[in-house]
Short mmCIF file of C-alpha atoms in Angstrom, two decimals:
data_model
loop_
_atom_site.label_atom_id
_atom_site.label_comp_id
_atom_site.label_asym_id
_atom_site.label_seq_id
_atom_site.Cartn_x
_atom_site.Cartn_y
_atom_site.Cartn_z
CA UNK A 1 -14.35 75.58 16.47
CA UNK A 2 -11.76 72.84 16.61
CA UNK A 3 -13.85 70.75 14.33
CA UNK A 4 -14.04 73.49 11.81
CA UNK A 5 -10.30 74.25 12.00
CA UNK A 6 -9.22 70.62 12.05
CA UNK A 7 -11.53 68.59 9.83
CA UNK A 8 -9.24 65.51 10.17
CA UNK A 9 -10.21 65.21 13.84
CA UNK A 10 -13.90 64.94 13.12
CA UNK A 11 -15.48 61.66 14.21
CA UNK A 12 -16.38 59.65 11.11
CA UNK A 13 -20.04 59.07 10.45
CA UNK A 14 -21.15 55.50 11.23
CA UNK A 15 -22.11 53.45 8.16
CA UNK A 16 -25.44 52.17 9.43
CA UNK A 17 -26.80 51.96 5.93
CA UNK A 18 -24.10 49.46 4.91
CA UNK A 19 -24.69 47.30 7.98
CA UNK A 20 -28.40 47.16 7.30
CA UNK A 21 -27.60 45.97 3.80
CA UNK A 22 -25.41 43.19 5.19
CA UNK A 23 -28.12 41.98 7.56
CA UNK A 24 -30.73 41.93 4.83
CA UNK A 25 -28.38 40.34 2.32
CA UNK A 26 -29.06 43.30 0.02
CA UNK A 27 -27.11 42.81 -3.21
CA UNK A 28 -26.60 46.53 -3.58
CA UNK A 29 -23.06 47.83 -3.81
CA UNK A 30 -21.60 48.16 -0.34
CA UNK A 31 -19.09 50.72 0.82
CA UNK A 32 -15.54 49.41 0.37
CA UNK A 33 -16.60 46.75 -2.12
CA UNK A 34 -15.56 47.46 -5.71
CA UNK A 35 -18.49 45.47 -7.15
CA UNK A 36 -22.01 44.45 -6.20
CA UNK A 37 -21.60 41.58 -3.72
CA UNK A 38 -23.88 38.90 -2.35
CA UNK A 39 -21.32 37.60 0.17
CA UNK A 40 -21.50 38.89 3.71
CA UNK A 41 -17.73 39.41 3.37
CA UNK A 42 -17.38 41.06 -0.03
CA UNK A 43 -13.95 42.58 0.40
CA UNK A 44 -10.67 41.15 -0.94
CA UNK A 45 -8.50 39.18 1.50
CA UNK A 46 -6.25 42.18 2.18
CA UNK A 47 -9.24 44.34 2.97
CA UNK A 48 -10.60 41.65 5.31
CA UNK A 49 -7.37 41.70 7.30
CA UNK A 50 -7.61 45.51 7.60
CA UNK A 51 -11.19 45.25 8.86
CA UNK A 52 -10.42 42.82 11.68
CA UNK A 53 -11.44 39.52 10.10
CA UNK A 54 -7.99 37.97 10.72
CA UNK A 55 -9.31 36.73 14.07
CA UNK A 56 -11.57 34.15 12.37
CA UNK A 57 -8.73 32.87 10.16
CA UNK A 58 -6.43 32.42 13.15
CA UNK A 59 -9.17 30.56 15.05
CA UNK A 60 -9.54 28.02 12.21
CA UNK A 61 -5.81 27.30 12.28
CA UNK A 62 -5.88 26.67 16.01
CA UNK A 63 -8.77 24.20 15.61
CA UNK A 64 -6.77 22.16 13.06
CA UNK A 65 -3.79 21.93 15.37
CA UNK A 66 -5.98 20.93 18.29
CA UNK A 67 -7.56 18.09 16.35
CA UNK A 68 -4.12 16.81 15.32
CA UNK A 69 -2.94 16.82 18.91
CA UNK A 70 -6.11 15.08 20.06
CA UNK A 71 -5.62 12.32 17.50
CA UNK A 72 -2.03 11.78 18.61
CA UNK A 73 -3.07 11.67 22.27
CA UNK A 74 -6.08 9.38 21.92
CA UNK A 75 -4.67 6.83 19.45
CA UNK A 76 -1.45 4.83 19.94
CA UNK A 77 1.57 5.90 17.89
CA UNK A 78 2.67 3.86 14.89
CA UNK A 79 5.65 1.57 15.44
CA UNK A 80 9.07 2.59 14.17
CA UNK A 81 8.89 -0.02 11.39
CA UNK A 82 5.80 1.71 10.02
CA UNK A 83 7.74 4.93 9.54
CA UNK A 84 10.05 3.57 6.88
CA UNK A 85 9.45 4.17 3.19
CA UNK A 86 8.58 7.21 1.12
CA UNK A 87 5.95 9.87 1.43
CA UNK A 88 4.28 11.42 4.45
CA UNK A 89 2.14 9.03 6.46
CA UNK A 90 -0.52 10.40 8.77
CA UNK A 91 -2.02 6.95 9.28
CA UNK A 92 -1.91 5.34 12.69
CA UNK A 93 -1.89 1.85 14.10
CA UNK A 94 -5.33 1.23 15.54
CA UNK A 95 -5.86 -1.23 18.36
CA UNK A 96 -2.45 -2.84 17.82
CA UNK A 97 -3.39 -4.18 14.36
CA UNK A 98 -0.47 -3.77 11.97
CA UNK A 99 -2.37 -4.06 8.70
CA UNK A 100 -5.48 -2.05 9.49
CA UNK A 101 -4.97 0.85 7.10
CA UNK A 102 -5.70 4.22 8.73
CA UNK A 103 -3.51 6.09 6.25
CA UNK A 104 -4.82 9.00 4.21
CA UNK A 105 -1.77 9.39 1.96
CA UNK A 106 -0.56 7.31 -0.94
CA UNK A 107 2.77 6.77 0.81
CA UNK A 108 0.96 5.47 3.88
CA UNK A 109 -1.13 3.03 1.85
CA UNK A 110 2.02 1.85 0.09
CA UNK A 111 3.79 1.08 3.37
CA UNK A 112 0.86 -0.91 4.72
CA UNK A 113 0.52 -2.89 1.49
CA UNK A 114 4.23 -3.68 1.21
CA UNK A 115 4.43 -4.72 4.85
CA UNK A 116 1.45 -7.03 4.36
CA UNK A 117 2.84 -8.63 1.18
CA UNK A 118 6.23 -9.25 2.78
CA UNK A 119 4.57 -10.84 5.80
CA UNK A 120 2.51 -13.07 3.51
CA UNK A 121 5.53 -14.29 1.50
CA UNK A 122 7.51 -14.92 4.68
CA UNK A 123 4.60 -16.97 6.04
CA UNK A 124 4.54 -18.93 2.77
CA UNK A 125 8.24 -19.73 3.09
CA UNK A 126 7.69 -21.20 6.55
CA UNK A 127 6.07 -24.13 4.77
CA UNK A 128 9.49 -25.37 3.65
CA UNK A 129 10.19 -26.15 7.28
CA UNK A 130 6.85 -26.71 8.97
CA UNK A 131 3.30 -26.81 7.61
CA UNK A 132 1.83 -25.75 10.93
CA UNK A 133 4.16 -22.74 11.21
CA UNK A 134 3.06 -21.51 7.79
CA UNK A 135 -0.63 -21.87 8.66
CA UNK A 136 -0.12 -20.09 11.98
CA UNK A 137 1.71 -17.21 10.26
CA UNK A 138 -1.15 -16.80 7.79
CA UNK A 139 -3.65 -16.81 10.64
CA UNK A 140 -1.63 -14.12 12.41
CA UNK A 141 -2.00 -11.87 9.36
CA UNK A 142 -5.78 -11.98 9.81
CA UNK A 143 -5.58 -11.12 13.49
CA UNK A 144 -3.49 -8.09 12.49
CA UNK A 145 -6.33 -6.63 10.45
CA UNK A 146 -5.91 -8.08 6.92
CA UNK A 147 -7.55 -10.92 4.99
CA UNK A 148 -6.23 -13.63 2.63
CA UNK A 149 -8.59 -14.98 -0.03
CA UNK A 150 -8.83 -18.61 -1.21
CA UNK A 151 -6.42 -18.42 -4.16
CA UNK A 152 -3.49 -16.86 -2.23
CA UNK A 153 -4.17 -19.25 0.65
CA UNK A 154 -3.72 -22.18 -1.74
CA UNK A 155 -0.67 -20.51 -3.29
CA UNK A 156 0.87 -20.11 0.15
CA UNK A 157 0.50 -23.86 0.74
CA UNK A 158 2.82 -24.64 -2.20
CA UNK A 159 6.15 -24.89 -0.30
CA UNK A 160 4.57 -27.01 2.44
CA UNK A 161 3.16 -29.42 -0.14
CA UNK A 162 6.44 -29.71 -2.04
CA UNK A 163 8.41 -30.09 1.18
CA UNK A 164 6.17 -32.94 2.33
CA UNK A 165 6.70 -34.71 -1.01
CA UNK A 166 10.47 -34.23 -0.79
CA UNK A 167 10.47 -35.73 2.68
CA UNK A 168 8.46 -38.72 1.49
CA UNK A 169 10.65 -39.20 -1.59
CA UNK A 170 14.12 -38.89 -0.07
CA UNK A 171 13.83 -37.82 3.56
CA UNK A 172 14.76 -34.21 2.78
CA UNK A 173 13.40 -31.46 5.01
CA UNK A 174 14.51 -27.87 5.68
CA UNK A 175 15.52 -27.23 9.27
CA UNK A 176 15.93 -23.45 8.97
CA UNK A 177 14.26 -20.98 6.60
CA UNK A 178 14.93 -17.27 6.07
CA UNK A 179 13.19 -14.78 3.78
CA UNK A 180 14.54 -11.56 2.28
CA UNK A 181 13.37 -9.03 -0.27
CA UNK A 182 14.85 -6.94 -3.04
CA UNK A 183 14.45 -3.20 -2.53
CA UNK A 184 12.94 -2.52 -5.96
CA UNK A 185 9.33 -3.51 -5.26
CA UNK A 186 6.75 -1.72 -7.41
CA UNK A 187 3.29 -0.79 -6.12
CA UNK A 188 0.48 0.46 -8.38
CA UNK A 189 -2.87 1.71 -7.14
CA UNK A 190 -6.12 1.87 -9.11
CA UNK A 191 -9.03 2.92 -6.99
CA UNK A 192 -9.17 0.52 -4.05
CA UNK A 193 -7.04 -2.11 -5.81
CA UNK A 194 -3.27 -2.43 -5.39
CA UNK A 195 -0.83 -4.46 -7.48
CA UNK A 196 2.60 -5.30 -6.02
CA UNK A 197 5.51 -6.71 -8.03
CA UNK A 198 8.15 -7.91 -5.59
CA UNK A 199 11.22 -10.17 -5.63
CA UNK A 200 11.63 -12.48 -2.65
CA UNK A 201 14.61 -14.63 -1.69
CA UNK A 202 14.44 -17.82 0.40
CA UNK A 203 17.38 -19.50 2.13
CA UNK A 204 17.01 -23.08 3.39
CA UNK A 205 19.28 -25.18 5.56
CA UNK A 206 18.63 -28.88 5.02
CA UNK A 207 18.67 -31.83 7.37
CA UNK A 208 21.33 -33.35 5.09
CA UNK A 209 24.76 -32.05 6.11
CA UNK A 210 26.25 -32.97 2.73
CA UNK A 211 23.66 -30.89 0.91
CA UNK A 212 23.97 -27.98 3.33
CA UNK A 213 22.25 -24.82 2.14
CA UNK A 214 20.14 -23.88 -0.87
CA UNK A 215 18.45 -20.67 -1.87
CA UNK A 216 16.06 -19.45 -4.51
CA UNK A 217 14.47 -16.19 -5.53
CA UNK A 218 11.40 -15.40 -7.57
CA UNK A 219 9.38 -12.37 -8.55
CA UNK A 220 5.70 -12.36 -7.64
CA UNK A 221 2.70 -10.29 -8.64
CA UNK A 222 0.33 -9.79 -5.70
CA UNK A 223 -3.12 -8.20 -6.06
CA UNK A 224 -4.95 -6.67 -3.10
CA UNK A 225 -8.31 -4.97 -2.62
CA UNK A 226 -9.29 -2.56 0.15
CA UNK A 227 -12.69 -2.39 1.81
CA UNK A 228 -12.75 0.58 4.18
CA UNK A 229 -9.60 0.03 6.25
CA UNK A 230 -9.11 -3.68 5.52
CA UNK A 231 -6.80 -5.00 2.79
CA UNK A 232 -7.48 -8.45 1.32
CA UNK A 233 -4.86 -10.35 -0.69
CA UNK A 234 -6.95 -11.63 -3.60
CA UNK A 235 -4.45 -13.15 -6.05
CA UNK A 236 -0.78 -14.18 -6.17
CA UNK A 237 1.23 -15.50 -9.09
CA UNK A 238 4.77 -15.81 -10.37
CA UNK A 239 5.77 -12.90 -12.57
CA UNK A 240 6.28 -13.94 -16.21
CA UNK A 241 9.86 -14.97 -17.00
CA UNK A 242 10.99 -14.20 -20.56
CA UNK A 243 12.54 -16.94 -22.67
CA UNK A 244 16.31 -16.90 -23.11
CA UNK A 245 16.01 -18.36 -26.61
CA UNK A 246 17.32 -16.36 -29.55
CA UNK A 247 14.64 -14.23 -31.26
CA UNK A 248 15.00 -16.55 -34.27
CA UNK A 249 16.31 -19.99 -33.42
CA UNK A 250 17.81 -20.76 -36.84
CA UNK A 251 20.76 -23.11 -36.97
CA UNK A 252 21.31 -23.38 -33.21
CA UNK A 253 18.47 -25.86 -32.70
CA UNK A 254 19.58 -28.04 -35.62
CA UNK A 255 23.14 -27.87 -34.38
CA UNK A 256 22.13 -29.16 -30.96
CA UNK A 257 20.26 -31.98 -32.66
CA UNK A 258 23.47 -33.12 -34.32
CA UNK A 259 23.46 -31.49 -37.75
CA UNK A 260 26.55 -29.89 -39.22
CA UNK A 261 27.35 -26.20 -39.27
CA UNK A 262 30.01 -23.94 -40.85
CA UNK A 263 33.34 -23.66 -39.06
CA UNK A 264 34.11 -20.66 -36.90
CA UNK A 265 35.42 -17.66 -38.82
CA UNK A 266 38.96 -17.60 -37.42
CA UNK A 267 42.36 -18.66 -38.77
CA UNK A 268 42.98 -22.39 -38.77
CA UNK A 269 45.53 -23.26 -36.08
CA UNK A 270 47.05 -26.25 -34.37
CA UNK A 271 44.58 -28.18 -32.22
CA UNK A 272 45.29 -27.71 -28.53
CA UNK A 273 44.16 -29.94 -25.69
CA UNK A 274 42.34 -28.16 -22.85
CA UNK A 275 41.03 -29.37 -19.51
CA UNK A 276 37.64 -28.45 -18.15
CA UNK A 277 37.96 -27.63 -14.44
CA UNK A 278 34.56 -28.61 -13.10
CA UNK A 279 35.35 -27.39 -9.60
CA UNK A 280 36.22 -23.89 -10.82
CA UNK A 281 33.03 -23.70 -12.90
CA UNK A 282 30.94 -24.83 -9.92
CA UNK A 283 32.61 -22.35 -7.57
CA UNK A 284 31.87 -19.49 -9.96
CA UNK A 285 28.26 -20.57 -10.42
CA UNK A 286 27.66 -20.80 -6.68
CA UNK A 287 29.21 -17.40 -6.05
CA UNK A 288 27.09 -15.56 -8.59
CA UNK A 289 23.77 -17.33 -8.06
CA UNK A 290 23.44 -16.94 -4.30
CA UNK A 291 21.08 -14.17 -3.22
CA UNK A 292 20.68 -14.75 0.53
CA UNK A 293 23.55 -14.02 2.92
CA UNK A 294 23.85 -14.09 6.70
CA UNK A 295 25.82 -11.01 7.80
CA UNK A 296 26.36 -12.25 11.35
CA UNK A 297 23.13 -10.74 12.68
CA UNK A 298 20.43 -11.33 10.08
CA UNK A 299 19.74 -12.70 6.61
CA UNK A 300 20.14 -10.17 3.81
CA UNK A 301 18.90 -10.36 0.22
CA UNK A 302 21.56 -9.27 -2.28
CA UNK A 303 21.25 -10.20 -5.95
CA UNK A 304 24.67 -9.12 -7.22
CA UNK A 305 25.95 -10.12 -10.66
CA UNK A 306 29.51 -10.05 -11.87
CA UNK A 307 30.23 -6.45 -12.95
CA UNK A 308 32.85 -7.67 -15.44
CA UNK A 309 30.02 -8.85 -17.72
CA UNK A 310 26.89 -7.30 -19.12
CA UNK A 311 23.79 -8.01 -17.02
CA UNK A 312 20.96 -9.19 -19.26
CA UNK A 313 18.31 -8.89 -16.56
CA UNK A 314 15.49 -11.41 -16.89
CA UNK A 315 17.28 -13.37 -19.63
CA UNK A 316 20.68 -13.74 -17.96
CA UNK A 317 20.66 -17.53 -17.58
CA UNK A 318 22.80 -18.48 -20.61
CA UNK A 319 25.10 -15.51 -20.07
CA UNK A 320 25.64 -16.71 -16.49
CA UNK A 321 26.32 -20.33 -17.53
CA UNK A 322 28.78 -19.16 -20.20
CA UNK A 323 30.66 -17.16 -17.56
CA UNK A 324 30.87 -20.26 -15.35
CA UNK A 325 32.17 -22.36 -18.27
CA UNK A 326 34.83 -19.77 -19.03
CA UNK A 327 35.84 -19.75 -15.36
CA UNK A 328 36.16 -23.53 -15.66
CA UNK A 329 38.59 -23.32 -18.56
CA UNK A 330 36.45 -23.19 -21.67
CA UNK A 331 38.30 -21.10 -24.24
CA UNK A 332 36.62 -18.33 -26.18
CA UNK A 333 36.62 -18.91 -29.92
CA UNK A 334 36.47 -15.27 -31.01
CA UNK A 335 35.27 -14.34 -34.49
CA UNK A 336 33.15 -11.45 -35.71
CA UNK A 337 29.89 -13.15 -36.79
CA UNK A 338 27.50 -13.36 -33.84
CA UNK A 339 25.29 -15.82 -35.73
CA UNK A 340 27.97 -18.41 -36.37
CA UNK A 341 27.10 -21.26 -33.94
CA UNK A 342 30.81 -22.03 -33.42
CA UNK A 343 31.68 -18.50 -32.31
CA UNK A 344 31.51 -18.38 -28.52
CA UNK A 345 32.64 -15.10 -26.98
CA UNK A 346 31.32 -12.27 -24.84
CA UNK A 347 33.19 -9.68 -26.92
CA UNK A 348 33.50 -10.55 -30.59
CA UNK A 349 35.94 -8.85 -32.89
CA UNK A 350 34.49 -5.63 -34.48
CA UNK A 351 32.60 -3.96 -35.85
CA UNK A 352 29.91 -4.50 -33.17
CA UNK A 353 32.02 -5.86 -30.26
CA UNK A 354 29.03 -7.76 -28.86
CA UNK A 355 28.40 -11.22 -27.45
CA UNK A 356 27.90 -14.15 -29.76
CA UNK A 357 24.47 -15.75 -29.81
CA UNK A 358 26.03 -18.92 -28.44
CA UNK A 359 27.15 -16.96 -25.35
CA UNK A 360 23.85 -15.34 -24.39
CA UNK A 361 21.04 -17.53 -25.81
CA UNK A 362 20.16 -20.85 -24.20
CA UNK A 363 19.35 -22.70 -27.43
CA UNK A 364 22.56 -21.51 -29.12
CA UNK A 365 24.69 -22.37 -26.07
CA UNK A 366 23.43 -25.95 -26.17
CA UNK A 367 24.22 -26.05 -29.88
CA UNK A 368 27.77 -24.79 -29.33
CA UNK A 369 28.48 -27.27 -26.53
CA UNK A 370 27.65 -30.17 -28.85
CA UNK A 371 28.98 -28.84 -32.16
CA UNK A 372 32.31 -27.74 -30.70
CA UNK A 373 32.97 -31.24 -29.36
CA UNK A 374 32.95 -30.10 -25.73
CA UNK A 375 29.90 -32.12 -24.70
CA UNK A 376 27.17 -34.49 -25.84
CA UNK A 377 23.38 -34.60 -25.63
CA UNK A 378 21.79 -37.11 -23.28
CA UNK A 379 18.23 -38.45 -23.17
CA UNK A 380 15.61 -35.79 -22.43
CA UNK A 381 13.36 -35.85 -19.37
CA UNK A 382 10.65 -37.00 -19.17
CA UNK A 383 11.74 -39.78 -21.55
CA UNK A 384 9.54 -40.86 -24.42
CA UNK A 385 10.41 -44.48 -23.60
CA UNK A 386 10.95 -45.32 -19.94
CA UNK A 387 12.67 -48.57 -20.99
CA UNK A 388 15.38 -46.60 -22.80
CA UNK A 389 18.74 -47.31 -21.11
CA UNK A 390 19.36 -43.55 -20.96
CA UNK A 391 15.97 -42.65 -19.52
CA UNK A 392 17.61 -41.70 -16.20
CA UNK A 393 20.39 -39.59 -17.74
CA UNK A 394 19.16 -36.36 -16.16
CA UNK A 395 19.58 -37.82 -12.65
CA UNK A 396 23.13 -38.93 -13.41
CA UNK A 397 24.51 -35.50 -14.28
CA UNK A 398 27.67 -34.46 -12.44
CA UNK A 399 28.84 -31.09 -11.12
CA UNK A 400 29.82 -28.92 -14.08
CA UNK A 401 27.38 -30.54 -16.55
CA UNK A 402 24.61 -28.52 -18.17
CA UNK A 403 20.83 -28.77 -18.18
CA UNK A 404 18.46 -26.94 -20.51
CA UNK A 405 14.69 -26.51 -20.35
CA UNK A 406 12.00 -26.01 -22.97
CA UNK A 407 8.85 -24.56 -21.39
CA UNK A 408 7.69 -21.60 -23.47
CA UNK A 409 5.78 -19.94 -25.05
CA UNK A 410 2.86 -19.71 -22.63
CA UNK A 411 4.46 -22.27 -20.31
CA UNK A 412 4.25 -25.05 -22.91
CA UNK A 413 7.25 -26.76 -24.57
CA UNK A 414 7.49 -26.03 -28.29
CA UNK A 415 10.81 -27.63 -29.26
CA UNK A 416 13.00 -24.55 -28.66
CA UNK A 417 15.26 -24.27 -25.60
CA UNK A 418 14.27 -21.41 -23.29
CA UNK A 419 16.49 -21.74 -20.23
CA UNK A 420 19.99 -22.82 -19.17
CA UNK A 421 21.26 -24.22 -15.84
CA UNK A 422 24.52 -25.67 -14.53
CA UNK A 423 24.85 -28.61 -12.14
CA UNK A 424 26.69 -27.54 -8.99
CA UNK A 425 26.53 -30.60 -6.75
CA UNK A 426 24.99 -33.95 -5.89
CA UNK A 427 23.66 -35.49 -2.73
CA UNK A 428 22.56 -38.98 -1.75
CA UNK A 429 19.62 -39.75 0.49
CA UNK A 430 17.71 -42.96 1.07
CA UNK A 431 19.85 -44.68 -1.54
CA UNK A 432 19.05 -42.17 -4.29
CA UNK A 433 21.58 -39.69 -5.70
CA UNK A 434 20.38 -36.61 -7.50
CA UNK A 435 22.05 -33.44 -8.78
CA UNK A 436 21.68 -29.93 -7.46
CA UNK A 437 21.79 -26.96 -9.80
CA UNK A 438 22.33 -23.20 -9.91
CA UNK A 439 21.07 -20.55 -12.32
CA UNK A 440 20.19 -16.92 -12.96
CA UNK A 441 16.86 -15.41 -14.04
CA UNK A 442 15.45 -16.29 -11.59
CA UNK A 443 18.21 -17.30 -9.21
CA UNK A 444 18.61 -20.79 -7.83
CA UNK A 445 21.55 -21.73 -5.62
CA UNK A 446 22.46 -25.39 -5.17
CA UNK A 447 18.79 -26.44 -5.28
CA UNK A 448 17.91 -30.15 -5.53
CA UNK A 449 16.77 -30.83 -9.09
CA UNK A 450 13.64 -32.69 -8.06
CA UNK A 451 12.44 -29.70 -6.05
CA UNK A 452 13.24 -27.27 -8.85
CA UNK A 453 11.30 -29.40 -11.30
CA UNK A 454 8.28 -29.52 -9.00
CA UNK A 455 8.30 -25.74 -8.56
CA UNK A 456 8.33 -25.30 -12.35
CA UNK A 457 5.76 -27.95 -13.26
CA UNK A 458 3.32 -28.06 -10.33
CA UNK A 459 -0.06 -26.52 -11.25
CA UNK A 460 -1.02 -23.03 -10.26
CA UNK A 461 -4.01 -22.72 -7.92
CA UNK A 462 -7.21 -21.57 -9.56
CA UNK A 463 -9.12 -18.46 -8.57
CA UNK A 464 -11.53 -20.57 -6.50
CA UNK A 465 -9.43 -23.61 -5.57
CA UNK A 466 -10.22 -26.68 -3.60
CA UNK A 467 -6.55 -27.63 -3.35
CA UNK A 468 -3.48 -26.10 -4.89
CA UNK A 469 0.26 -26.45 -5.27
CA UNK A 470 1.37 -22.89 -5.88
CA UNK A 471 3.73 -23.93 -8.68
CA UNK A 472 4.51 -22.20 -11.98
CA UNK A 473 2.28 -24.52 -14.01
CA UNK A 474 4.75 -25.24 -16.83
CA UNK A 475 4.76 -28.20 -19.19
CA UNK A 476 8.52 -28.66 -19.41
CA UNK A 477 11.03 -30.85 -21.21
CA UNK A 478 14.58 -30.99 -19.81
CA UNK A 479 17.64 -31.59 -22.00
CA UNK A 480 20.83 -32.74 -20.22
CA UNK A 481 24.26 -32.15 -21.78
CA UNK A 482 27.23 -34.11 -20.44
CA UNK A 483 30.46 -32.12 -20.78
CA UNK A 484 33.86 -33.66 -21.51
CA UNK A 485 36.76 -33.23 -19.13
CA UNK A 486 39.09 -32.42 -22.02
CA UNK A 487 38.47 -30.73 -25.36
CA UNK A 488 40.39 -29.30 -28.30
CA UNK A 489 40.18 -25.97 -30.10
#
């Protein structure tokens, strides 16, 4: 009676027909499914939740969490240093090996690669002080789970080789070495290959108290390959450095060679006598070429350029030297024509208000120094005739003098100046006196000239080397310019 009066209370009929269809995998349309379904769970996600299938979904989530906890419990946690950088890293440090890459994220791979490259360059720098220390540091990289191929091994031996030669030549040896890095490193991945472009700074304290401290910085391109969890450094080279020559050399080269040129486009005035303060020029150059600083606790890399001037990036060498000359008392000549070799200014009169070519291009700066009567060319190095009385001119430069280099294109001298430097000191050892120099792009701070020349001209190691220097492999010609202590407008 109740069932007839209250049809809502009737017990629903069991759908045995639908269940039989599920067991047989019958593709017929099932109750509750809007279409013919082959899946044993044909209903939409919302319908699944209504029918009690949420239990299976929850179980899968719990399994994932359990596995994560098990991994964290079984394997040692990564060190704090491994947690720096960008991205989420779920990699771990396995068996205490720093460079064994267990990461599964791009950010994790990046951190391992950068840490490995920094360790490699720091090990290379140890060669300035001790050959055995550098070799031991490279060996330690391998025990930490990475590999170093033949070419980068030879490249890493470069500082040790140059340091040994410097000690043989003049008794010079670094007693302390520190390595720092710019924070703008770039990492690119392609499959299992990584390419790292990184700028490294090196500070050296010498065994000569008069020489004191030097520093240098360079940008490197490091290539790595990964096999399973092991990264191998396969190739290392200096990043290409663009020439600081004007796009078209024109009259600047002929001017430096001694030919005449039109007068600067400014009103003719009374000649004035000016004094070149070498000490002030040197102080400026040292301040704005140093990249490694000791903050009381550790060495810090900081490549800061004077914000009062435009920063020309990889071609800032002549701009930097011009700034030092101005700090030393060189007067700006003004004018409005940037291509006039006698106009020397960082802010010409309108309409463009730009630097003159003689301010920012190495070849034009050399031309201005000679044409303006503020300096004179000396015999180039290496000399064509070793019996020439001036064949040693480059080694007799004094603080405040200038030095230019021709070493491009393709690392071969072609008669056009590519780079500018300023002499910032001298030191005497074993009866031989040589200058030290400073520069931008890349930075050198009070570096002995003989060492700088060897870095530039020593051969690069081949892909499968027997021995190697780890130099830049340039064929260079150096042009010294002796500056006068007084000059006239």
